[in-house]
mmCIF file of C-alpha atoms and ligand atoms in Angstrom:
data_model
loop_
_atom_site.group_PDB
_atom_site.id
_atom_site.type_symbol
_atom_site.label_atom_id
_atom_site.label_comp_id
_atom_site.label_asym_id
_atom_site.label_seq_id
_atom_site.Cartn_x
_atom_site.Cartn_y
_atom_site.Cartn_z
ATOM 1 C CA MET A 1 214.591 47.287 102.313
ATOM 2 C CA ALA A 2 212.980 50.195 104.126
ATOM 3 C CA TYR A 3 209.630 49.616 105.799
ATOM 4 C CA ALA A 4 207.164 52.270 106.981
ATOM 5 C CA ALA A 5 206.452 52.516 110.711
ATOM 6 C CA PHE A 6 203.547 54.410 112.312
ATOM 7 C CA ARG A 7 205.538 56.235 114.998
ATOM 8 C CA SER A 8 203.164 58.687 116.661
ATOM 9 C CA ILE A 9 199.764 60.329 116.737
ATOM 10 C CA GLY A 10 198.448 63.770 117.681
ATOM 11 C CA ALA A 11 195.158 65.617 117.400
ATOM 12 C CA TYR A 12 193.452 68.913 117.973
ATOM 13 C CA VAL A 13 189.813 69.607 118.699
ATOM 14 C CA PRO A 14 188.463 73.172 118.688
ATOM 15 C CA GLU A 15 186.962 74.483 121.881
ATOM 16 C CA LYS A 16 183.435 75.409 120.835
ATOM 17 C CA ILE A 17 180.838 72.641 121.069
ATOM 18 C CA LEU A 18 177.674 72.484 118.971
ATOM 19 C CA THR A 19 175.158 70.176 120.644
ATOM 20 C CA ASN A 20 172.125 68.425 119.194
ATOM 21 C CA GLU A 21 170.066 70.768 121.331
ATOM 22 C CA ASP A 22 171.715 73.773 119.617
ATOM 23 C CA LEU A 23 170.964 72.283 116.192
ATOM 24 C CA SER A 24 167.311 71.712 117.096
ATOM 25 C CA LYS A 25 167.014 75.507 117.375
ATOM 26 C CA MET A 26 168.524 75.964 113.892
ATOM 27 C CA VAL A 27 166.717 73.278 111.817
ATOM 28 C CA ASP A 28 163.703 70.980 112.192
ATOM 29 C CA THR A 29 165.352 68.186 114.165
ATOM 30 C CA THR A 30 165.622 66.765 117.682
ATOM 31 C CA ASP A 31 168.315 65.399 119.955
ATOM 32 C CA GLU A 32 166.380 62.107 119.985
ATOM 33 C CA TRP A 33 166.367 61.785 116.171
ATOM 34 C CA ILE A 34 170.061 62.625 115.790
ATOM 35 C CA THR A 35 171.123 60.303 118.621
ATOM 36 C CA LYS A 36 169.019 57.397 117.353
ATOM 37 C CA ARG A 37 169.971 57.715 113.675
ATOM 38 C CA THR A 38 173.635 58.682 114.001
ATOM 39 C CA GLY A 39 174.925 58.206 117.565
ATOM 40 C CA ILE A 40 176.160 61.824 117.535
ATOM 41 C CA LYS A 41 175.546 63.994 120.616
ATOM 42 C CA GLU A 42 177.845 66.919 119.863
ATOM 43 C CA ARG A 43 180.556 68.123 117.509
ATOM 44 C CA HIS A 44 183.294 70.750 117.822
ATOM 45 C CA ILE A 45 183.307 73.877 115.658
ATOM 46 C CA ALA A 46 186.362 75.997 114.843
ATOM 47 C CA SER A 47 186.250 79.693 115.640
ATOM 48 C CA LYS A 48 185.692 82.151 112.799
ATOM 49 C CA ASP A 49 189.350 82.994 112.336
ATOM 50 C CA GLU A 50 190.669 79.459 112.985
ATOM 51 C CA THR A 51 191.610 77.736 109.721
ATOM 52 C CA THR A 52 192.086 74.127 108.708
ATOM 53 C CA SER A 53 195.862 74.672 108.684
ATOM 54 C CA ASP A 54 195.764 76.178 112.204
ATOM 55 C CA MET A 55 194.136 72.992 113.476
ATOM 56 C CA GLY A 56 196.489 70.820 111.406
ATOM 57 C CA VAL A 57 199.507 72.624 112.890
ATOM 58 C CA LYS A 58 198.383 71.900 116.461
ATOM 59 C CA ALA A 59 197.800 68.216 115.732
ATOM 60 C CA ALA A 60 201.136 68.013 113.870
ATOM 61 C CA GLN A 61 203.119 69.649 116.695
ATOM 62 C CA GLN A 62 201.815 66.998 119.081
ATOM 63 C CA ALA A 63 202.565 64.150 116.665
ATOM 64 C CA ILE A 64 206.105 65.408 115.999
ATOM 65 C CA GLU A 65 206.825 65.858 119.716
ATOM 66 C CA ARG A 66 205.543 62.372 120.515
ATOM 67 C CA SER A 67 207.517 60.812 117.633
ATOM 68 C CA GLY A 68 210.884 61.598 119.202
ATOM 69 C CA ILE A 69 212.027 62.729 115.744
ATOM 70 C CA ASP A 70 213.369 66.240 115.288
ATOM 71 C CA LYS A 71 211.228 68.320 112.962
ATOM 72 C CA SER A 72 214.308 69.074 110.843
ATOM 73 C CA GLU A 73 214.282 65.382 109.849
ATOM 74 C CA ILE A 74 210.794 65.559 108.335
ATOM 75 C CA ASP A 75 211.176 65.442 104.567
ATOM 76 C CA MET A 76 207.575 65.454 103.374
ATOM 77 C CA ILE A 77 204.108 66.535 104.512
ATOM 78 C CA ILE A 78 200.815 65.401 103.042
ATOM 79 C CA CYS A 79 197.485 66.838 104.094
ATOM 80 C CA ALA A 80 194.119 65.156 103.551
ATOM 81 C CA THR A 81 191.332 67.704 103.473
ATOM 82 C CA ILE A 82 188.167 68.686 101.660
ATOM 83 C CA SER A 83 188.025 72.026 103.471
ATOM 84 C CA PRO A 84 191.428 73.551 102.591
ATOM 85 C CA ASP A 85 192.394 77.044 103.709
ATOM 86 C CA TYR A 86 192.301 78.185 100.086
ATOM 87 C CA PHE A 87 190.280 77.077 97.101
ATOM 88 C CA CYS A 88 192.765 75.396 94.694
ATOM 89 C CA MET A 89 196.030 76.933 95.966
ATOM 90 C CA PRO A 90 198.191 77.165 97.928
ATOM 91 C CA SER A 91 197.781 73.687 99.366
ATOM 92 C CA THR A 92 197.041 73.413 103.064
ATOM 93 C CA ALA A 93 200.127 71.189 103.386
ATOM 94 C CA THR A 94 202.422 74.034 102.275
ATOM 95 C CA VAL A 95 200.714 76.416 104.706
ATOM 96 C CA ILE A 96 201.166 73.928 107.563
ATOM 97 C CA ALA A 97 204.809 73.298 106.586
ATOM 98 C CA ASN A 98 205.482 77.031 106.667
ATOM 99 C CA LYS A 99 203.746 77.547 110.021
ATOM 100 C CA LEU A 100 205.792 74.681 111.460
ATOM 101 C CA SER A 101 209.024 75.998 109.873
ATOM 102 C CA LEU A 102 209.672 72.626 108.242
ATOM 103 C CA GLY A 103 211.878 74.143 105.555
ATOM 104 C CA TYR A 104 211.718 73.232 101.869
ATOM 105 C CA VAL A 105 209.955 69.892 102.252
ATOM 106 C CA THR A 106 207.779 68.213 99.642
ATOM 107 C CA ALA A 107 204.222 69.271 100.494
ATOM 108 C CA PHE A 108 200.861 68.585 98.898
ATOM 109 C CA ASP A 109 197.185 67.938 99.627
ATOM 110 C CA ILE A 110 195.063 65.069 98.491
ATOM 111 C CA SER A 111 191.304 64.982 98.095
ATOM 112 C CA ALA A 112 189.712 61.670 99.041
ATOM 113 C CA ALA A 113 187.104 63.019 101.487
ATOM 114 C CA CYS A 114 186.570 60.796 104.526
ATOM 115 C CA THR A 115 189.034 58.222 103.163
ATOM 116 C CA GLY A 116 191.731 60.906 103.030
ATOM 117 C CA PHE A 117 193.785 59.695 105.982
ATOM 118 C CA VAL A 118 194.023 56.121 104.659
ATOM 119 C CA TYR A 119 195.030 57.500 101.244
ATOM 120 C CA ILE A 120 197.828 59.685 102.670
ATOM 121 C CA LEU A 121 199.001 56.810 104.839
ATOM 122 C CA SER A 122 199.326 54.683 101.687
ATOM 123 C CA ILE A 123 201.243 57.449 99.890
ATOM 124 C CA ALA A 124 203.597 57.846 102.864
ATOM 125 C CA LYS A 125 204.175 54.075 102.964
ATOM 126 C CA ALA A 126 205.006 53.993 99.233
ATOM 127 C CA PHE A 127 207.431 56.941 99.415
ATOM 128 C CA ILE A 128 209.249 55.382 102.376
ATOM 129 C CA GLU A 129 209.401 51.866 100.926
ATOM 130 C CA SER A 130 210.771 53.262 97.650
ATOM 131 C CA GLY A 131 213.543 54.948 99.620
ATOM 132 C CA MET A 132 212.554 58.428 98.418
ATOM 133 C CA LYS A 133 211.632 59.797 101.881
ATOM 134 C CA LYS A 134 212.459 58.929 105.492
ATOM 135 C CA ASN A 135 210.118 60.801 107.839
ATOM 136 C CA ILE A 136 206.708 61.875 106.598
ATOM 137 C CA LEU A 137 204.173 63.985 108.454
ATOM 138 C CA ILE A 138 200.620 63.115 107.483
ATOM 139 C CA VAL A 139 197.770 65.378 108.526
ATOM 140 C CA GLY A 140 193.998 64.975 108.268
ATOM 141 C CA ALA A 141 192.406 68.351 108.988
ATOM 142 C CA GLU A 142 188.929 69.673 108.367
ATOM 143 C CA LYS A 143 186.938 72.828 108.958
ATOM 144 C CA LEU A 144 183.759 71.241 107.654
ATOM 145 C CA SER A 145 181.661 73.952 109.311
ATOM 146 C CA ALA A 146 182.939 76.251 106.515
ATOM 147 C CA ILE A 147 181.337 74.080 103.807
ATOM 148 C CA THR A 148 178.239 72.894 105.693
ATOM 149 C CA ASP A 149 174.766 74.182 104.858
ATOM 150 C CA TYR A 150 173.226 74.940 108.248
ATOM 151 C CA THR A 151 169.727 75.037 106.695
ATOM 152 C CA ASP A 152 169.965 71.383 105.544
ATOM 153 C CA ARG A 153 169.053 69.036 108.392
ATOM 154 C CA GLY A 154 170.174 66.015 106.355
ATOM 155 C CA THR A 155 173.829 67.081 106.550
ATOM 156 C CA CYS A 156 174.386 69.800 109.158
ATOM 157 C CA ILE A 157 173.705 67.445 112.061
ATOM 158 C CA LEU A 158 176.596 65.213 111.012
ATOM 159 C CA PHE A 159 179.705 67.282 110.547
ATOM 160 C CA GLY A 160 182.301 68.755 112.889
ATOM 161 C CA ASP A 161 185.807 70.270 112.820
ATOM 162 C CA GLY A 162 189.180 69.003 114.011
ATOM 163 C CA ALA A 163 192.548 67.606 112.992
ATOM 164 C CA GLY A 164 194.753 64.586 113.496
ATOM 165 C CA ALA A 165 198.347 63.915 112.472
ATOM 166 C CA ALA A 166 200.884 61.112 112.474
ATOM 167 C CA VAL A 167 204.588 60.676 111.791
ATOM 168 C CA ILE A 168 205.482 57.772 109.506
ATOM 169 C CA SER A 169 209.156 56.825 109.426
ATOM 170 C CA ALA A 170 211.516 54.444 107.704
ATOM 171 C CA THR A 171 212.572 51.356 109.652
ATOM 172 C CA GLU A 172 214.529 48.234 108.840
ATOM 173 C CA ASN A 173 212.575 46.237 111.389
ATOM 174 C CA LYS A 174 209.751 44.403 109.584
ATOM 175 C CA GLU A 175 207.957 43.809 112.905
ATOM 176 C CA GLU A 176 207.306 47.560 113.109
ATOM 177 C CA ALA A 177 206.063 47.913 109.544
ATOM 178 C CA ILE A 178 202.630 48.905 108.306
ATOM 179 C CA ILE A 179 201.404 45.557 106.996
ATOM 180 C CA ASP A 180 199.113 46.474 104.120
ATOM 181 C CA ILE A 181 196.844 49.228 102.796
ATOM 182 C CA HIS A 182 194.030 48.827 100.277
ATOM 183 C CA THR A 183 192.401 51.834 98.584
ATOM 184 C CA GLY A 184 189.749 52.168 95.903
ATOM 185 C CA SER A 185 187.103 54.409 94.388
ATOM 186 C CA ASP A 186 184.014 54.445 92.202
ATOM 187 C CA GLY A 187 183.270 57.772 90.527
ATOM 188 C CA ALA A 188 179.919 56.431 89.306
ATOM 189 C CA TYR A 189 178.634 57.365 92.763
ATOM 190 C CA ALA A 190 180.067 60.902 92.630
ATOM 191 C CA ASP A 191 176.655 62.523 93.045
ATOM 192 C CA LEU A 192 175.931 60.843 96.392
ATOM 193 C CA LEU A 193 178.202 63.217 98.258
ATOM 194 C CA MET A 194 179.443 66.398 96.648
ATOM 195 C CA THR A 195 179.950 70.150 96.659
ATOM 196 C CA PRO A 196 178.411 70.821 93.232
ATOM 197 C CA ASN A 197 179.691 74.337 92.580
ATOM 198 C CA GLY A 198 182.985 76.130 92.742
ATOM 199 C CA GLY A 199 184.999 73.981 90.349
ATOM 200 C CA SER A 200 185.640 74.086 86.612
ATOM 201 C CA GLY A 201 182.364 72.203 86.088
ATOM 202 C CA SER A 202 180.428 75.289 87.169
ATOM 203 C CA ALA A 203 179.509 78.101 84.816
ATOM 204 C CA HIS A 204 180.907 81.409 86.022
ATOM 205 C CA ASP A 205 177.471 82.957 86.531
ATOM 206 C CA ALA A 206 176.387 79.916 88.584
ATOM 207 C CA LEU A 207 179.253 80.631 90.949
ATOM 208 C CA GLU A 208 177.949 84.142 91.457
ATOM 209 C CA GLN A 209 174.320 83.121 91.857
ATOM 210 C CA GLU A 210 174.418 79.807 93.654
ATOM 211 C CA SER A 211 176.879 80.042 96.481
ATOM 212 C CA ALA A 212 174.826 77.376 98.298
ATOM 213 C CA GLY A 213 176.220 74.920 95.735
ATOM 214 C CA CYS A 214 179.610 75.306 97.374
ATOM 215 C CA PHE A 215 178.221 73.573 100.465
ATOM 216 C CA MET A 216 178.215 69.809 100.881
ATOM 217 C CA GLN A 217 175.182 67.917 99.647
ATOM 218 C CA MET A 218 174.528 64.268 100.402
ATOM 219 C CA LYS A 219 172.038 61.566 99.478
ATOM 220 C CA GLY A 220 172.312 60.230 103.006
ATOM 221 C CA ASN A 221 170.305 57.046 102.858
ATOM 222 C CA GLU A 222 171.868 55.792 99.590
ATOM 223 C CA THR A 223 175.334 56.699 100.920
ATOM 224 C CA PHE A 224 174.555 54.790 104.125
ATOM 225 C CA LYS A 225 173.797 51.556 102.251
ATOM 226 C CA VAL A 226 176.895 51.742 100.032
ATOM 227 C CA ALA A 227 178.986 52.604 103.112
ATOM 228 C CA VAL A 228 177.964 49.485 105.065
ATOM 229 C CA ARG A 229 178.487 47.244 102.032
ATOM 230 C CA THR A 230 181.834 48.744 101.029
ATOM 231 C CA LEU A 231 183.357 49.071 104.498
ATOM 232 C CA THR A 232 182.553 45.444 105.337
ATOM 233 C CA LYS A 233 183.886 44.099 102.010
ATOM 234 C CA ASP A 234 186.989 46.224 102.370
ATOM 235 C CA VAL A 235 188.028 44.911 105.779
ATOM 236 C CA VAL A 236 187.181 41.301 104.965
ATOM 237 C CA GLU A 237 189.435 41.548 101.891
ATOM 238 C CA ILE A 238 192.436 43.090 103.673
ATOM 239 C CA LEU A 239 192.212 40.570 106.546
ATOM 240 C CA GLU A 240 191.972 37.614 104.135
ATOM 241 C CA ALA A 241 194.792 38.916 101.925
ATOM 242 C CA ASN A 242 197.096 39.017 104.959
ATOM 243 C CA ASN A 243 195.868 35.838 106.729
ATOM 244 C CA ILE A 244 194.853 37.839 109.777
ATOM 245 C CA GLU A 245 191.822 36.982 111.930
ATOM 246 C CA SER A 246 189.603 39.803 113.208
ATOM 247 C CA SER A 247 190.391 38.558 116.748
ATOM 248 C CA GLN A 248 194.036 39.658 116.195
ATOM 249 C CA ILE A 249 192.963 43.293 115.801
ATOM 250 C CA THR A 250 193.369 45.224 119.047
ATOM 251 C CA HIS A 251 191.784 48.434 117.781
ATOM 252 C CA PHE A 252 189.337 48.617 114.879
ATOM 253 C CA VAL A 253 189.334 52.322 113.948
ATOM 254 C CA PRO A 254 186.585 53.017 111.419
ATOM 255 C CA HIS A 255 185.739 56.389 109.907
ATOM 256 C CA GLN A 256 183.333 57.969 112.375
ATOM 257 C CA ALA A 257 180.336 58.754 110.146
ATOM 258 C CA ASN A 258 177.434 57.072 111.885
ATOM 259 C CA LEU A 259 177.179 54.716 114.860
ATOM 260 C CA ARG A 260 174.749 52.470 112.965
ATOM 261 C CA ILE A 261 177.232 52.034 110.093
ATOM 262 C CA ILE A 262 180.077 51.222 112.527
ATOM 263 C CA LYS A 263 177.916 48.718 114.453
ATOM 264 C CA ALA A 264 176.832 46.988 111.242
ATOM 265 C CA VAL A 265 180.459 46.575 110.105
ATOM 266 C CA GLY A 266 181.592 45.498 113.600
ATOM 267 C CA GLU A 267 178.870 42.834 113.734
ATOM 268 C CA ALA A 268 179.661 41.575 110.228
ATOM 269 C CA LEU A 269 183.284 41.101 111.325
ATOM 270 C CA LYS A 270 182.208 39.530 114.644
ATOM 271 C CA LEU A 271 184.262 42.110 116.521
ATOM 272 C CA ASP A 272 183.954 42.462 120.251
ATOM 273 C CA GLU A 273 182.699 45.905 121.352
ATOM 274 C CA LYS A 274 186.021 46.433 123.162
ATOM 275 C CA GLN A 275 187.885 46.270 119.837
ATOM 276 C CA VAL A 276 185.809 49.002 118.194
ATOM 277 C CA VAL A 277 186.955 52.609 118.621
ATOM 278 C CA LEU A 278 184.038 55.054 118.871
ATOM 279 C CA THR A 279 184.312 58.843 118.948
ATOM 280 C CA VAL A 280 181.349 59.757 116.750
ATOM 281 C CA GLU A 281 179.260 60.680 119.813
ATOM 282 C CA LYS A 282 181.529 63.595 120.759
ATOM 283 C CA TYR A 283 183.114 64.702 117.474
ATOM 284 C CA GLY A 284 180.513 63.847 114.802
ATOM 285 C CA ASN A 285 181.890 63.251 111.313
ATOM 286 C CA THR A 286 185.173 65.121 110.760
ATOM 287 C CA SER A 287 185.911 63.503 107.372
ATOM 288 C CA GLY A 288 189.676 63.185 106.738
ATOM 289 C CA ALA A 289 190.418 64.019 110.377
ATOM 290 C CA SER A 290 188.132 61.402 111.879
ATOM 291 C CA ILE A 291 190.475 58.380 111.924
ATOM 292 C CA PRO A 292 193.583 60.136 113.357
ATOM 293 C CA MET A 293 191.402 61.930 115.934
ATOM 294 C CA ALA A 294 189.991 58.554 116.968
ATOM 295 C CA ILE A 295 193.474 56.958 117.162
ATOM 296 C CA ASN A 296 194.588 59.896 119.308
ATOM 297 C CA ASP A 297 191.696 59.296 121.702
ATOM 298 C CA VAL A 298 192.808 55.696 122.191
ATOM 299 C CA TYR A 299 196.405 56.864 122.644
ATOM 300 C CA GLU A 300 195.484 59.506 125.228
ATOM 301 C CA SER A 301 193.315 57.047 127.149
ATOM 302 C CA GLY A 302 196.489 54.963 127.592
ATOM 303 C CA SER A 303 195.039 52.028 125.643
ATOM 304 C CA LEU A 304 197.285 52.141 122.577
ATOM 305 C CA LYS A 305 200.396 50.094 123.296
ATOM 306 C CA ALA A 306 203.496 49.476 121.175
ATOM 307 C CA GLY A 307 203.031 46.518 118.848
ATOM 308 C CA GLU A 308 199.235 46.509 118.994
ATOM 309 C CA LEU A 309 197.527 46.058 115.655
ATOM 310 C CA MET A 310 195.077 48.668 114.366
ATOM 311 C CA LEU A 311 192.681 48.088 111.500
ATOM 312 C CA LEU A 312 191.658 51.367 109.845
ATOM 313 C CA ASP A 313 188.594 51.461 107.608
ATOM 314 C CA ALA A 314 187.265 54.491 105.757
ATOM 315 C CA PHE A 315 184.642 55.482 103.239
ATOM 316 C CA GLY A 316 183.689 58.820 101.764
ATOM 317 C CA GLY A 317 182.858 61.144 98.907
ATOM 318 C CA GLY A 318 184.153 60.219 95.489
ATOM 319 C CA LEU A 319 183.113 57.613 96.362
ATOM 320 C CA THR A 320 186.371 56.440 97.876
ATOM 321 C CA TRP A 321 187.292 53.752 100.372
ATOM 322 C CA GLY A 322 190.332 52.280 102.045
ATOM 323 C CA SER A 323 191.558 50.015 104.814
ATOM 324 C CA ALA A 324 194.905 49.597 106.511
ATOM 325 C CA LEU A 325 196.590 47.106 108.859
ATOM 326 C CA VAL A 326 198.860 49.201 111.050
ATOM 327 C CA PRO A 327 200.879 48.158 114.099
ATOM 328 C CA PHE A 328 201.563 51.042 116.490
ATOM 329 C CA SER A 329 205.358 51.388 116.478
ATOM 330 C CA PRO A 330 206.583 54.270 118.655
ATOM 331 C CA LEU A 331 210.345 54.876 118.927
ATOM 332 C CA LYS A 332 210.334 55.192 122.700
HETATM 333 O O1 UT7 B 1 181.287 60.363 105.843
HETATM 334 C C1 UT7 B 1 181.128 59.935 104.544
HETATM 335 C C2 UT7 B 1 180.005 59.053 104.289
HETATM 336 N N1 UT7 B 1 178.799 59.492 104.922
HETATM 337 C C3 UT7 B 1 178.036 58.608 105.481
HETATM 338 O O2 UT7 B 1 178.405 57.460 105.514
HETATM 339 C C4 UT7 B 1 176.703 59.077 105.998
HETATM 340 C C5 UT7 B 1 175.653 58.082 105.604
HETATM 341 N N2 UT7 B 1 174.275 58.430 105.919
HETATM 342 C C6 UT7 B 1 173.786 58.585 107.158
HETATM 343 O O3 UT7 B 1 174.511 58.627 108.136
HETATM 344 C C7 UT7 B 1 172.300 58.598 107.292
HETATM 345 O O4 UT7 B 1 171.723 58.281 106.036
HETATM 346 C C8 UT7 B 1 171.692 59.953 107.784
HETATM 347 C C9 UT7 B 1 172.012 60.136 109.252
HETATM 348 C C10 UT7 B 1 172.240 61.119 106.974
HETATM 349 C C11 UT7 B 1 170.178 59.921 107.632
HETATM 350 O O5 UT7 B 1 169.631 58.784 108.319
HETATM 351 P P1 UT7 B 1 168.586 57.806 107.589
HETATM 352 O O6 UT7 B 1 168.174 56.838 108.600
HETATM 353 O O7 UT7 B 1 169.228 57.304 106.347
HETATM 354 O O8 UT7 B 1 167.374 58.779 107.266
HETATM 355 P P2 UT7 B 1 166.715 59.129 105.852
HETATM 356 O O9 UT7 B 1 167.602 60.027 105.064
HETATM 357 O O10 UT7 B 1 166.193 57.894 105.202
HETATM 358 O O11 UT7 B 1 165.470 59.982 106.328
HETATM 359 C C12 UT7 B 1 164.414 59.392 107.120
HETATM 360 C C13 UT7 B 1 163.463 60.524 107.538
HETATM 361 C C14 UT7 B 1 163.033 61.403 106.377
HETATM 362 O O12 UT7 B 1 161.686 61.800 106.623
HETATM 363 P P3 UT7 B 1 160.447 61.041 105.886
HETATM 364 O O13 UT7 B 1 160.711 61.193 104.418
HETATM 365 O O14 UT7 B 1 160.557 59.620 106.339
HETATM 366 O O15 UT7 B 1 159.273 61.779 106.398
HETATM 367 C C15 UT7 B 1 163.925 62.625 106.510
HETATM 368 O O16 UT7 B 1 163.357 63.791 105.967
HETATM 369 O O17 UT7 B 1 164.132 61.374 108.476
HETATM 370 C C16 UT7 B 1 164.039 62.745 108.019
HETATM 371 N N3 UT7 B 1 165.217 63.444 108.455
HETATM 372 C C17 UT7 B 1 165.311 64.041 109.658
HETATM 373 N N4 UT7 B 1 164.435 64.156 110.665
HETATM 374 C C18 UT7 B 1 164.833 64.830 111.770
HETATM 375 C C19 UT7 B 1 166.425 63.589 107.806
HETATM 376 N N5 UT7 B 1 167.267 64.295 108.568
HETATM 377 C C20 UT7 B 1 166.618 64.578 109.720
HETATM 378 C C21 UT7 B 1 166.971 65.272 110.887
HETATM 379 N N6 UT7 B 1 166.065 65.382 111.889
HETATM 380 N N7 UT7 B 1 168.189 65.836 111.063
#
């Protein structure tokens, strides 16, 4: 049987930085409030002509190079994004595949907001285990600045841009395999986090008149409470289902939405601070890109070693959620 191995990671962060101080000149907020309530100090913002696919390509190039696998061997690409280059089509995955000259590979996007990376990891695992694909490039990329309302202090302080990518490959060695992935959703909470306009649910004249409805809107405090509850339940379930103790996790990589949410989940799991990966301070919330960007930070700091177990945990609009038990299994 083929198993799916997490071979490599890469990421890209745009150059421009938007600090809390900058935001305090745009909306009624302060560095103190943002730091205390979210843990965020700054976030990176893509340049005007830099697209989600441009960022995805840079992250993907790094992941492919680090995988030791030739790009001609990649047979599928999946992109997780809620800020695609184009509304509806073409998918950002096809654009990235073309820019990378990957040939006629299977390519598609999925929409699971901040849980996107865990969702595409689960899809990659299933395709590889079924024997249908061998080397899959998964990309989480977001230009959230393009869909953020910079007059709404409840959301604009949170979001940033960036991309992360990983290569998932077939292996016969069970020791290298992704152990388990759980995903779920509850559409009853759809209105907590949404871009209300721009889809088939909008009347045509509303599209013309209410372009602000194409920006993200969030009921932050309600989302916060569901996030803590769901993220904690999610990780407890995946650990129990696989008879793994939280002490066996080397790197707990949660979606980087809010420091308070991450701390609450970390405490509920009795995790040591050293186990918890934190990047929210410097990148803010980059939705589907947040988990691979965080894994890349650990990798580039030299702290991610072959065989170490990562626990990924995500939550986002939909509402969606997911967790994954993933050993880092580089080829070299
Ligand atoms: O990534 C996907 C999932 N997303 C999340 O998980 C995000 C979850 N939510 C959050 O991170 C937090 O709810 C926020 C950071 C968005 C807000 O923090 P909060 O502690 O839940 O604040 P709140 O919404 O309850 O607002 C408290 C007060 C309100 O003022 P009053 O009514 O008490 O006078 C807000 O108007 O803080 C006010 N406020 C602000 N004040 C200064 C809201 N945003 C700001 C701001 N600066 N940027």
